[in-house]
Amino acid sequence: MKSYLSLIPISSKIHKRENRLTIMCITCSVFLVTAIFSMAEMGVRMEYENLASTHADFSMDYLLQNSSTVQNLFSVAIFLFILVSLASILMISSSINSTVVRRIKFFGMMSCIGMSKKQIKTFVRLEALNWCKVGIPIGLVLGILCTWVLCGILKYFVGFEFSTIPMFKISYIGIISGVVLGLVTVLISSNSPAKKASKISPITAVNTNSSNLENKPKSINNRFLKIETALGVNHATSGKKNMWLMSGSFALSIILFLAFSVLIDFVEHLVPQFSNSYNLSISSEDGTNSVDRNLISKLEKINGVEKVFARRSVFDVPTKLGENLDVDDKVNLISYGDFDLECLEKDDLLEKGSDLSKMFTDRNYVLTISDDKNNVDIGDRILLNGKNFEIAGRLKLNPFSQDGASDGKVTFITSDRTFENITGMSDYSLVMIKTSREFSGQDVISIENLLNNRYVFNDMRDQDTSATFFAFKLFIYGFLAVIIIVSVLNIMNSISMSVSARMNQYGSMRAIGVSNKQIVRMISSEAFTYSLCGCVLGCVIGLTISKFIYDFLISSHFAYAKWTLPVTSLVFIFLFVVGASVLAVYYPIKRICNTDIRDTINEL
């Protein structure tokens, strides 16, 4: 052996199993950053191709400096880079810290044979960097492959707007970002454990077991808990730095999950998908109710037509609003058929307290589209054409406007029968057609021949946003899935390292009569203490960030949108933390129970 540094590859082989999860964490972090920046660069290249085709003197420099789309892409990528970096630092630092604690005798021996504190620090840092030789290349390859797959999905399966996105291109920005993240996070993460290892003296290594290197003696409070459970909680809370590192890494995973869950709501507001969306429409030339009602039955017989439904409308209808019917106003009146009404409930567009079943009766009920600027609410009565009507429900948004706002204008939705009773009109102002995959160009000609130029016909099949909506949600859910995987790996790695650091202590306990069942309770209570603290911290900070992002991305652009407590996400987080903790303690417990007590005694 020429140098003490020659021990690094030897140590890597000996502790290959223990280091596997840490390498996987590095790999996942590099993969995420590489994929994020690579997709951002592909988006910039696509934007450049689109603009260069219409502007002769267009340059990439001009695009980077003046395009808000490009600037937003890289702003989001940088924000994600920071979050992933923080998560990586916490996870890797926790792992290296546990590794140092487990190897007290090794570092004490190195100090004993003359290794200086500076050399020990260098040894720990280089040992950590040695993991990057495996983790970074794998992460880069996975990031590049993921980028190619995502670009392929966007180009060939989503829609025309992504037809110019590059395929099988390598992003040097993505590669450099991945390498920088891997190296920087590992160096930062190894700094504190390296200092700790350099302070281990030979006397400390001989007289102190690995479980109490930094823990001060502390009495065990078993007044409310069994002794083994209290010991597990004490193991978790006795080392403050380790407690914060492990709980913090769990918390950051939860914060990432809650923050990115908002993007799902953002996509749903940006590209809304309604059950009563349609591909073709037929309307009167002057906007009146003059489309023949008998046309619907004829359209339904055409091949490829999945659903035909229609509406009637009258605008600026004089009415009286309010409890005492003493407020004069003009409202819009729109009729909905049974299909349209059922879609309101299916899409969850009705406010709490609405009773849609009243709309299917013969009694006089209407739905309202309004906002806080007027006094129309559920249960109020209105006067239309000399008849009293009651508000059966209220919509959360205005489906007839771009941003969902009603802008102070009141609109009433009635059933077909109620609309006829009020106005006496039986024909329609708008007929909508939902088509199936079998619908072809020849079927369009059949509809045009049927209309015979009497009405305005619009073909909106190329404006379908369902594929784009699906693609964006797929990407977001995929990113959340990666966060969950990284979190599980982190929890498993952290608990495994913590248990490995106390193997001698657990062996000694078994030698004096502590049962395997009690050991299981001790390790489980330690793991759940970390998880519970991380869950509480993560939810408190994560909900605050979630509301901030929601207000910034959604509420500021959609007036009707209001942030609500994400109960479903919180339930999922709780179940996930419990499940991950159970999974994390399984293998360490199995290893302890399968280890012969004599081996532990001999090691002591």
Coordinates of C-alpha atoms in Angstrom, one line a residue, residues 29-578:
S29 CA -30.4 13.4 -7.9
V30 CA -28.2 13.5 -11.0
F31 CA -30.9 11.9 -13.1
L32 CA -33.5 14.5 -12.0
V33 CA -31.3 17.5 -12.6
T34 CA -30.1 16.2 -16.0
A35 CA -33.6 15.5 -17.1
I36 CA -34.9 18.9 -15.9
F37 CA -32.3 21.0 -17.6
S38 CA -32.2 18.8 -20.7
M39 CA -36.0 19.2 -21.2
A40 CA -35.6 22.9 -20.6
E41 CA -33.0 23.1 -23.4
M42 CA -35.2 21.0 -25.7
G43 CA -38.0 23.4 -25.1
V44 CA -35.7 26.4 -26.0
R45 CA -34.6 24.7 -29.1
M46 CA -38.2 24.0 -30.1
E47 CA -39.1 27.7 -29.5
Y48 CA -36.1 28.7 -31.6
E49 CA -37.2 26.4 -34.5
N50 CA -40.8 27.8 -34.4
L51 CA -39.7 31.5 -34.4
A52 CA -36.8 31.0 -36.8
S53 CA -39.2 29.6 -39.4
T54 CA -41.1 32.9 -39.4
H55 CA -38.3 35.4 -38.7
A56 CA -35.4 35.5 -41.1
D57 CA -32.9 37.3 -38.9
F58 CA -33.8 35.5 -35.7
S59 CA -30.9 34.4 -33.4
M60 CA -30.6 32.2 -30.3
D61 CA -29.1 35.1 -28.3
Y62 CA -32.1 37.2 -29.0
L63 CA -34.4 34.4 -27.9
L64 CA -32.5 33.9 -24.6
Q65 CA -32.6 37.6 -23.8
N66 CA -36.2 38.5 -24.9
S67 CA -38.4 35.4 -24.8
S68 CA -40.4 35.2 -21.6
T69 CA -41.1 31.6 -22.3
V70 CA -37.4 30.7 -22.4
Q71 CA -36.7 32.7 -19.3
N72 CA -39.6 31.0 -17.4
L73 CA -38.3 27.6 -18.5
F74 CA -34.9 28.1 -17.1
S75 CA -36.2 29.9 -14.0
V76 CA -38.3 26.8 -13.2
A77 CA -35.3 24.6 -13.9
I78 CA -33.1 26.6 -11.6
F79 CA -35.8 26.5 -8.8
L80 CA -36.0 22.7 -9.2
F81 CA -32.2 22.5 -9.2
I82 CA -32.1 24.2 -5.8
L83 CA -34.8 22.0 -4.3
V84 CA -33.1 18.8 -5.6
S85 CA -29.7 20.0 -4.3
L86 CA -31.1 20.6 -0.8
A87 CA -32.7 17.2 -0.7
S88 CA -29.5 15.5 -1.9
I89 CA -27.3 17.3 0.6
L90 CA -29.6 16.3 3.5
M91 CA -29.8 12.7 2.3
I92 CA -26.1 12.1 1.5
S93 CA -24.9 14.0 4.7
S94 CA -27.2 11.8 6.8
S95 CA -25.7 8.7 5.2
I96 CA -22.1 9.8 5.5
N97 CA -22.7 10.8 9.1
S98 CA -24.1 7.4 10.0
T99 CA -21.1 5.7 8.2
V100 CA -18.6 7.7 10.3
V101 CA -20.4 6.8 13.5
R102 CA -20.4 3.2 12.6
R103 CA -16.6 3.2 11.9
I104 CA -15.3 4.9 15.1
K105 CA -12.7 2.2 15.7
F106 CA -11.4 2.5 12.2
F107 CA -10.8 6.2 12.4
G108 CA -9.4 5.9 15.9
M109 CA -6.9 3.3 14.6
M110 CA -5.9 5.6 11.7
S111 CA -5.3 8.4 14.2
C112 CA -3.3 6.0 16.4
I113 CA -0.9 5.0 13.5
G114 CA -0.2 8.7 12.8
M115 CA -2.9 9.9 10.3
S116 CA -3.4 13.6 10.9
K117 CA -6.8 15.3 11.2
K118 CA -6.3 16.8 7.8
Q119 CA -5.6 13.4 6.3
I120 CA -8.7 11.9 7.9
K121 CA -10.9 14.8 6.5
T122 CA -9.4 14.2 3.1
F123 CA -10.0 10.4 3.4
V124 CA -13.7 10.9 4.2
R125 CA -14.2 13.4 1.4
L126 CA -12.4 11.3 -1.2
E127 CA -14.3 8.2 0.0
A128 CA -17.6 10.1 -0.6
L129 CA -16.4 11.3 -4.0
N130 CA -15.5 7.7 -4.9
W131 CA -19.3 7.0 -4.9
C132 CA -19.7 9.6 -7.6
K133 CA -17.7 7.4 -10.0
V134 CA -20.7 5.1 -10.1
G135 CA -23.7 7.4 -9.3
I136 CA -23.0 10.3 -11.7
P137 CA -22.5 8.3 -14.9
I138 CA -25.6 6.2 -14.3
G139 CA -27.6 9.3 -13.4
L140 CA -26.5 11.1 -16.6
V141 CA -27.4 8.1 -18.8
L142 CA -30.8 7.8 -17.2
G143 CA -31.4 11.5 -17.5
I144 CA -30.5 11.5 -21.3
L145 CA -32.7 8.5 -21.9
C146 CA -35.6 10.0 -20.0
T147 CA -35.3 13.2 -22.1
W148 CA -35.4 11.2 -25.3
V149 CA -38.5 9.3 -24.2
L150 CA -40.3 12.5 -23.1
C151 CA -39.5 14.3 -26.3
G152 CA -40.8 11.3 -28.3
I153 CA -44.1 11.3 -26.4
L154 CA -44.5 15.1 -26.9
K155 CA -43.6 14.9 -30.6
Y156 CA -45.5 11.8 -31.7
F157 CA -48.4 11.4 -29.2
V158 CA -49.3 14.8 -27.8
G159 CA -50.0 17.3 -30.6
F160 CA -49.0 19.7 -33.3
E161 CA -47.6 22.3 -30.9
F162 CA -44.7 19.9 -30.0
S163 CA -44.0 18.7 -33.6
T164 CA -40.7 20.6 -33.8
I165 CA -39.2 19.5 -30.5
P166 CA -35.7 17.9 -31.1
M167 CA -35.3 14.1 -30.9
F168 CA -32.2 12.2 -29.7
K169 CA -30.3 15.4 -29.0
I170 CA -27.8 15.5 -26.1
S171 CA -28.1 18.6 -23.8
Y172 CA -24.6 19.7 -22.6
I173 CA -26.3 22.1 -20.1
G174 CA -28.1 19.0 -18.7
I175 CA -24.9 17.0 -18.4
I176 CA -22.9 19.8 -16.9
S177 CA -25.7 20.5 -14.4
G178 CA -25.9 16.8 -13.4
V179 CA -22.2 16.5 -12.9
V180 CA -22.0 19.8 -10.9
L181 CA -24.9 18.7 -8.7
G182 CA -23.3 15.3 -8.0
L183 CA -19.9 16.7 -7.1
V184 CA -21.0 19.8 -5.1
T185 CA -23.7 18.0 -3.1
V186 CA -21.3 15.2 -2.1
L187 CA -18.5 17.6 -1.1
I188 CA -20.9 19.7 1.0
S189 CA -22.5 16.6 2.5
S190 CA -19.1 15.1 3.5
N191 CA -17.8 18.3 5.2
S192 CA -19.5 17.9 8.6
P193 CA -18.9 14.1 8.9
A194 CA -15.3 14.6 7.8
K195 CA -14.8 17.1 10.7
K196 CA -16.5 14.6 13.1
A197 CA -14.2 11.7 12.0
S198 CA -11.1 13.9 12.5
K199 CA -12.0 14.5 16.1
I200 CA -12.1 10.8 17.0
S201 CA -9.2 9.9 19.3
P202 CA -7.8 6.4 19.8
I203 CA -9.0 6.5 23.5
T204 CA -12.5 7.4 22.3
A205 CA -12.5 4.6 19.8
V206 CA -11.5 2.0 22.4
N207 CA -13.7 3.2 25.3
T208 CA -16.8 4.4 23.3
N209 CA -19.1 2.3 21.2
S210 CA -20.4 3.7 18.0
S211 CA -23.9 4.4 19.3
N212 CA -22.9 7.2 21.7
L213 CA -20.1 9.0 19.9
E214 CA -21.9 12.3 20.1
N215 CA -24.7 11.5 22.5
K216 CA -24.6 12.7 26.1
P217 CA -25.9 10.4 28.8
K218 CA -29.6 10.9 29.2
S219 CA -32.1 9.3 31.4
I220 CA -34.8 7.2 29.8
N221 CA -38.3 8.3 30.6
N222 CA -40.4 5.1 30.5
R223 CA -43.3 6.4 32.5
F224 CA -45.7 6.3 29.6
L225 CA -43.9 3.9 27.2
K226 CA -42.4 0.5 27.5
I227 CA -38.7 0.5 28.1
E228 CA -37.8 -0.8 24.6
T229 CA -40.0 1.9 23.0
A230 CA -38.6 4.6 25.2
L231 CA -35.0 3.5 24.3
G232 CA -35.9 3.7 20.6
V233 CA -37.2 7.3 21.0
N234 CA -34.1 8.1 23.1
H235 CA -31.8 6.8 20.3
A236 CA -33.5 9.1 17.8
T237 CA -33.5 12.2 19.9
S238 CA -30.2 11.9 21.8
G239 CA -28.1 13.1 18.8
K240 CA -29.5 16.5 17.8
K241 CA -27.5 16.9 14.6
N242 CA -28.4 13.4 13.4
M243 CA -32.0 14.0 14.4
W244 CA -32.2 17.2 12.4
L245 CA -30.4 15.7 9.4
M246 CA -32.7 12.6 9.2
S247 CA -35.9 14.4 10.0
G248 CA -34.9 17.3 7.7
S249 CA -34.3 14.9 4.8
F250 CA -37.8 13.4 5.3
A251 CA -39.3 16.8 5.6
L252 CA -37.8 18.1 2.4
S253 CA -39.2 15.2 0.5
I254 CA -42.7 16.1 1.8
I255 CA -42.1 19.7 0.9
L256 CA -41.2 18.8 -2.6
F257 CA -44.3 16.6 -2.9
L258 CA -46.6 19.3 -1.7
A259 CA -45.0 22.0 -3.8
F260 CA -45.2 20.0 -7.0
S261 CA -48.7 18.8 -6.3
V262 CA -49.8 22.4 -7.0
L263 CA -48.6 22.0 -10.6
I264 CA -51.4 19.5 -11.1
D265 CA -54.0 22.1 -10.2
F266 CA -52.2 24.6 -12.4
V267 CA -52.5 22.4 -15.4
E268 CA -56.1 21.7 -14.7
H269 CA -56.8 25.4 -14.6
L270 CA -54.6 26.2 -17.6
V271 CA -55.9 23.5 -19.8
P272 CA -59.4 22.6 -18.3
Q273 CA -61.0 19.4 -19.4
F274 CA -64.8 19.2 -19.2
S275 CA -67.0 16.1 -19.7
N276 CA -69.2 18.1 -22.1
S277 CA -66.4 19.3 -24.3
Y278 CA -67.1 19.0 -28.0
N279 CA -65.3 18.8 -31.4
L280 CA -67.9 20.3 -33.7
S281 CA -70.4 23.1 -33.3
I282 CA -73.4 24.4 -35.2
S283 CA -74.9 27.8 -34.5
S284 CA -77.2 30.4 -36.1
E285 CA -75.7 33.2 -38.1
D286 CA -77.3 35.9 -36.0
G287 CA -76.9 34.2 -32.6
T288 CA -80.6 33.7 -32.1
N289 CA -82.4 30.5 -31.2
S290 CA -83.1 29.5 -34.9
V291 CA -81.3 26.1 -35.2
D292 CA -84.0 23.5 -35.9
R293 CA -84.5 21.2 -33.0
N294 CA -85.1 18.2 -35.3
L295 CA -81.5 18.5 -36.5
I296 CA -80.3 16.7 -33.5
S297 CA -81.9 13.3 -34.3
K298 CA -80.4 13.5 -37.9
L299 CA -76.9 14.3 -36.6
E300 CA -77.0 11.3 -34.2
K301 CA -77.3 8.9 -37.1
I302 CA -74.1 10.0 -38.8
N303 CA -71.1 7.6 -38.4
G304 CA -68.5 8.6 -35.8
V305 CA -70.9 10.9 -33.8
E306 CA -70.7 10.0 -30.2
K307 CA -72.9 12.6 -28.6
V308 CA -75.1 15.5 -29.7
F309 CA -76.4 18.1 -27.2
A310 CA -77.7 21.6 -27.6
R311 CA -78.4 24.9 -25.7
R312 CA -80.7 27.8 -26.0
S313 CA -79.8 31.3 -24.8
V314 CA -81.3 34.8 -24.3
F315 CA -79.3 37.8 -23.1
D316 CA -80.1 40.9 -21.0
V317 CA -83.3 39.5 -19.7
P318 CA -85.0 41.9 -17.2
T319 CA -85.5 40.4 -13.8
K320 CA -85.8 41.1 -10.1
L321 CA -83.2 39.7 -7.7
G322 CA -82.9 39.3 -4.0
E323 CA -85.0 38.0 -1.1
N324 CA -87.6 40.8 -1.4
L325 CA -87.4 40.9 -5.2
D326 CA -86.7 44.6 -5.1
V327 CA -83.5 44.7 -7.1
D328 CA -83.9 45.3 -10.8
D329 CA -81.2 43.8 -13.1
K330 CA -80.6 42.2 -16.5
V331 CA -79.3 38.6 -16.6
N332 CA -78.3 36.0 -19.2
L333 CA -80.5 32.9 -19.6
I334 CA -79.0 29.6 -20.9
S335 CA -80.7 26.2 -21.2
Y336 CA -78.9 23.0 -20.3
G337 CA -80.1 19.5 -21.3
D338 CA -79.8 16.5 -19.0
F339 CA -76.3 15.6 -20.4
D340 CA -75.0 19.1 -19.7
L341 CA -76.5 19.2 -16.2
E342 CA -75.0 15.7 -15.3
C343 CA -71.6 16.9 -16.5
L344 CA -71.7 19.8 -14.0
E345 CA -71.8 17.3 -11.2
K346 CA -69.3 14.9 -12.8
D347 CA -66.7 17.7 -13.2
D348 CA -67.4 19.0 -9.6
L349 CA -68.3 22.5 -10.9
L350 CA -71.1 23.1 -8.3
E351 CA -70.5 24.8 -5.0
K352 CA -71.2 23.1 -1.7
G353 CA -74.9 23.2 -0.8
S354 CA -76.1 22.9 -4.4
D355 CA -78.9 20.4 -5.2
L356 CA -78.7 19.4 -8.8
S357 CA -81.6 16.9 -8.4
K358 CA -84.1 19.9 -8.3
M359 CA -83.2 20.8 -11.8
F360 CA -84.7 17.5 -13.1
T361 CA -88.1 18.2 -11.5
D362 CA -91.0 20.1 -13.0
R363 CA -90.8 22.8 -10.4
N364 CA -89.2 26.2 -11.0
Y365 CA -85.5 25.9 -10.2
V366 CA -82.4 27.5 -11.8
L367 CA -78.6 27.4 -11.3
T368 CA -76.6 30.6 -11.1
I369 CA -73.2 31.8 -12.4
S370 CA -72.2 34.7 -10.2
D371 CA -69.5 36.1 -8.0
D372 CA -69.1 37.9 -4.7
K373 CA -69.9 41.2 -6.3
N374 CA -73.6 40.5 -6.5
N375 CA -76.1 39.1 -3.9
V376 CA -77.3 36.0 -5.7
D377 CA -76.8 32.8 -3.7
I378 CA -78.2 29.4 -3.2
G379 CA -81.8 29.5 -1.9
D380 CA -82.5 33.0 -3.1
R381 CA -85.6 33.7 -5.1
I382 CA -85.8 35.5 -8.4
L383 CA -88.6 36.8 -10.7
L384 CA -88.4 35.9 -14.4
N385 CA -91.3 36.7 -16.8
G386 CA -93.6 37.2 -13.8
K387 CA -92.8 33.8 -12.3
N388 CA -90.9 33.0 -9.1
F389 CA -87.8 30.8 -9.3
E390 CA -85.5 29.5 -6.7
I391 CA -81.7 29.2 -6.9
A392 CA -80.9 25.4 -6.7
G393 CA -77.2 25.7 -7.0
R394 CA -74.3 27.9 -7.9
L395 CA -71.3 27.2 -10.2
K396 CA -67.8 27.6 -8.9
L397 CA -66.7 29.3 -12.2
N398 CA -68.1 30.7 -15.4
P399 CA -67.6 28.0 -18.1
F400 CA -68.3 30.5 -20.8
S401 CA -65.3 32.8 -20.1
Q402 CA -61.6 32.3 -20.7
D403 CA -60.5 32.8 -17.0
G404 CA -63.7 31.5 -15.4
A405 CA -64.7 34.9 -14.0
S406 CA -68.2 36.3 -14.3
D407 CA -67.1 39.9 -13.9
G408 CA -70.2 40.9 -12.0
K409 CA -72.6 39.6 -14.6
V410 CA -75.3 37.2 -13.5
T411 CA -76.2 34.2 -15.7
F412 CA -78.9 31.7 -14.9
I413 CA -78.9 28.1 -16.2
T414 CA -82.3 26.4 -16.6
S415 CA -83.4 23.0 -17.8
D416 CA -84.8 22.7 -21.4
R417 CA -88.4 22.5 -20.2
T418 CA -88.0 25.6 -17.8
F419 CA -86.4 27.6 -20.6
E420 CA -89.4 26.8 -23.0
N421 CA -91.9 27.8 -20.2
I422 CA -90.1 31.2 -19.7
T423 CA -89.4 32.2 -23.3
G424 CA -91.7 29.9 -25.4
M425 CA -88.6 29.1 -27.7
S426 CA -88.0 25.5 -28.7
D427 CA -85.2 25.8 -31.2
Y428 CA -81.5 26.1 -30.3
S429 CA -78.8 28.7 -30.6
L430 CA -75.9 26.2 -30.4
V431 CA -75.7 22.5 -31.2
M432 CA -72.5 20.7 -30.0
I433 CA -71.2 17.4 -31.4
K434 CA -68.7 15.1 -29.6
T435 CA -67.0 12.8 -32.1
S436 CA -65.3 9.4 -31.7
R437 CA -62.1 8.1 -33.3
E438 CA -64.1 6.6 -36.2
F439 CA -65.2 10.1 -37.3
S440 CA -63.6 11.0 -40.7
G441 CA -63.4 13.7 -43.2
Q442 CA -66.2 12.1 -45.2
D443 CA -68.5 12.4 -42.1
V444 CA -67.7 16.1 -42.0
I445 CA -69.0 16.4 -45.6
S446 CA -72.1 14.5 -44.6
I447 CA -72.8 17.1 -41.9
E448 CA -72.2 20.0 -44.2
N449 CA -74.6 18.5 -46.8
L450 CA -77.2 18.1 -44.1
L451 CA -76.8 21.8 -43.0
N452 CA -77.0 23.1 -46.6
N453 CA -75.3 26.4 -45.6
R454 CA -78.2 27.3 -43.3
Y455 CA -76.0 27.6 -40.2
V456 CA -72.5 28.3 -39.1
F457 CA -70.4 25.1 -38.9
N458 CA -67.1 25.0 -36.9
D459 CA -64.7 22.1 -36.9
M460 CA -62.5 22.3 -33.8
R461 CA -60.9 18.9 -33.8
D462 CA -57.4 20.3 -34.3
Q463 CA -57.9 22.4 -31.1
D464 CA -58.3 19.4 -28.8
T465 CA -56.1 19.9 -25.8
S466 CA -56.8 16.5 -24.1
A467 CA -53.4 15.0 -25.3
T468 CA -51.5 18.1 -24.1
F469 CA -53.3 17.9 -20.8
F470 CA -52.5 14.2 -20.4
A471 CA -48.9 14.8 -21.3
F472 CA -48.4 17.5 -18.7
K473 CA -50.1 15.5 -16.0
L474 CA -48.0 12.5 -16.9
F475 CA -44.8 14.5 -16.5
I476 CA -45.9 15.9 -13.2
Y477 CA -47.0 12.6 -11.8
G478 CA -43.7 11.1 -13.1
F479 CA -41.7 13.7 -11.2
L480 CA -43.8 13.1 -8.1
A481 CA -43.1 9.3 -8.5
V482 CA -39.4 10.0 -8.6
I483 CA -39.6 12.1 -5.5
I484 CA -41.4 9.3 -3.7
I485 CA -38.8 6.8 -4.9
V486 CA -35.9 9.0 -3.7
S487 CA -37.7 9.5 -0.4
V488 CA -38.1 5.8 0.2
L489 CA -34.5 5.2 -0.6
N490 CA -33.5 8.0 1.8
I491 CA -35.6 6.6 4.6
M492 CA -34.3 3.0 4.0
N493 CA -30.7 4.2 3.8
S494 CA -31.0 6.4 6.9
I495 CA -32.6 3.8 9.1
S496 CA -30.2 1.1 7.9
M497 CA -27.2 3.3 8.7
S498 CA -28.6 4.2 12.1
V499 CA -29.2 0.5 12.9
S500 CA -25.8 -0.5 11.6
A501 CA -24.1 2.1 13.9
R502 CA -25.7 0.4 16.9
M503 CA -25.2 -3.2 15.9
N504 CA -22.8 -3.8 18.8
Q505 CA -25.3 -2.3 21.3
Y506 CA -28.2 -4.3 20.0
G507 CA -26.0 -7.5 20.2
S508 CA -25.1 -6.7 23.8
M509 CA -28.8 -6.3 24.6
R510 CA -29.6 -9.6 23.1
A511 CA -26.7 -11.2 25.0
I512 CA -28.2 -10.1 28.4
G513 CA -31.7 -11.4 27.6
V514 CA -33.5 -8.7 25.5
S515 CA -35.8 -10.6 23.1
N516 CA -35.9 -10.1 19.4
K517 CA -39.5 -8.7 19.7
Q518 CA -38.2 -6.0 22.0
I519 CA -35.4 -5.2 19.6
V520 CA -38.0 -4.9 16.8
R521 CA -40.0 -2.4 18.9
M522 CA -36.9 -0.4 19.7
I523 CA -35.8 0.0 16.1
S524 CA -39.4 0.7 15.0
S525 CA -39.9 3.4 17.6
E526 CA -36.6 5.0 16.5
A527 CA -37.7 5.0 12.9
F528 CA -41.2 6.3 13.6
T529 CA -39.7 9.1 15.7
Y530 CA -37.6 10.3 12.7
S531 CA -40.6 9.9 10.4
L532 CA -43.1 11.7 12.7
C533 CA -40.8 14.7 13.3
G534 CA -40.0 14.9 9.5
C535 CA -43.7 14.6 8.7
V536 CA -44.8 17.4 11.0
L537 CA -42.0 19.7 9.9
G538 CA -42.5 18.9 6.2
C539 CA -46.3 19.5 6.4
V540 CA -46.0 22.8 8.2
I541 CA -43.4 24.2 5.8
G542 CA -44.8 22.4 2.7
L543 CA -48.3 23.7 3.2
T544 CA -47.0 27.3 3.5
I545 CA -45.0 26.9 0.3
S546 CA -48.0 25.2 -1.4
K547 CA -50.3 28.1 -0.7
F548 CA -47.6 30.6 -1.9
I549 CA -47.1 28.8 -5.2
Y550 CA -50.9 28.3 -5.6
D551 CA -51.5 32.0 -5.1
F552 CA -48.7 33.0 -7.5
L553 CA -49.5 30.5 -10.3
I554 CA -53.3 30.1 -10.0
S555 CA -55.1 32.6 -7.9
S556 CA -53.4 35.6 -9.5
H557 CA -54.6 34.5 -12.9
F558 CA -57.9 32.8 -12.1
A559 CA -60.1 34.9 -9.8
Y560 CA -62.4 32.1 -8.9
A561 CA -59.6 29.8 -7.7
K562 CA -59.0 29.5 -4.0
W563 CA -56.4 27.5 -2.1
T564 CA -57.9 24.8 0.1
L565 CA -56.1 22.4 2.5
P566 CA -55.0 19.4 0.3
V567 CA -56.5 16.7 2.5
T568 CA -55.9 13.9 0.0
S569 CA -52.2 14.8 -0.3
L570 CA -51.8 14.9 3.5
V571 CA -53.5 11.5 3.9
F572 CA -51.2 10.1 1.2
I573 CA -48.1 11.6 2.9
F574 CA -49.1 10.1 6.2
L575 CA -49.7 6.6 4.7
F576 CA -46.5 6.9 2.7
V577 CA -44.4 7.8 5.7
V578 CA -45.8 5.0 7.7

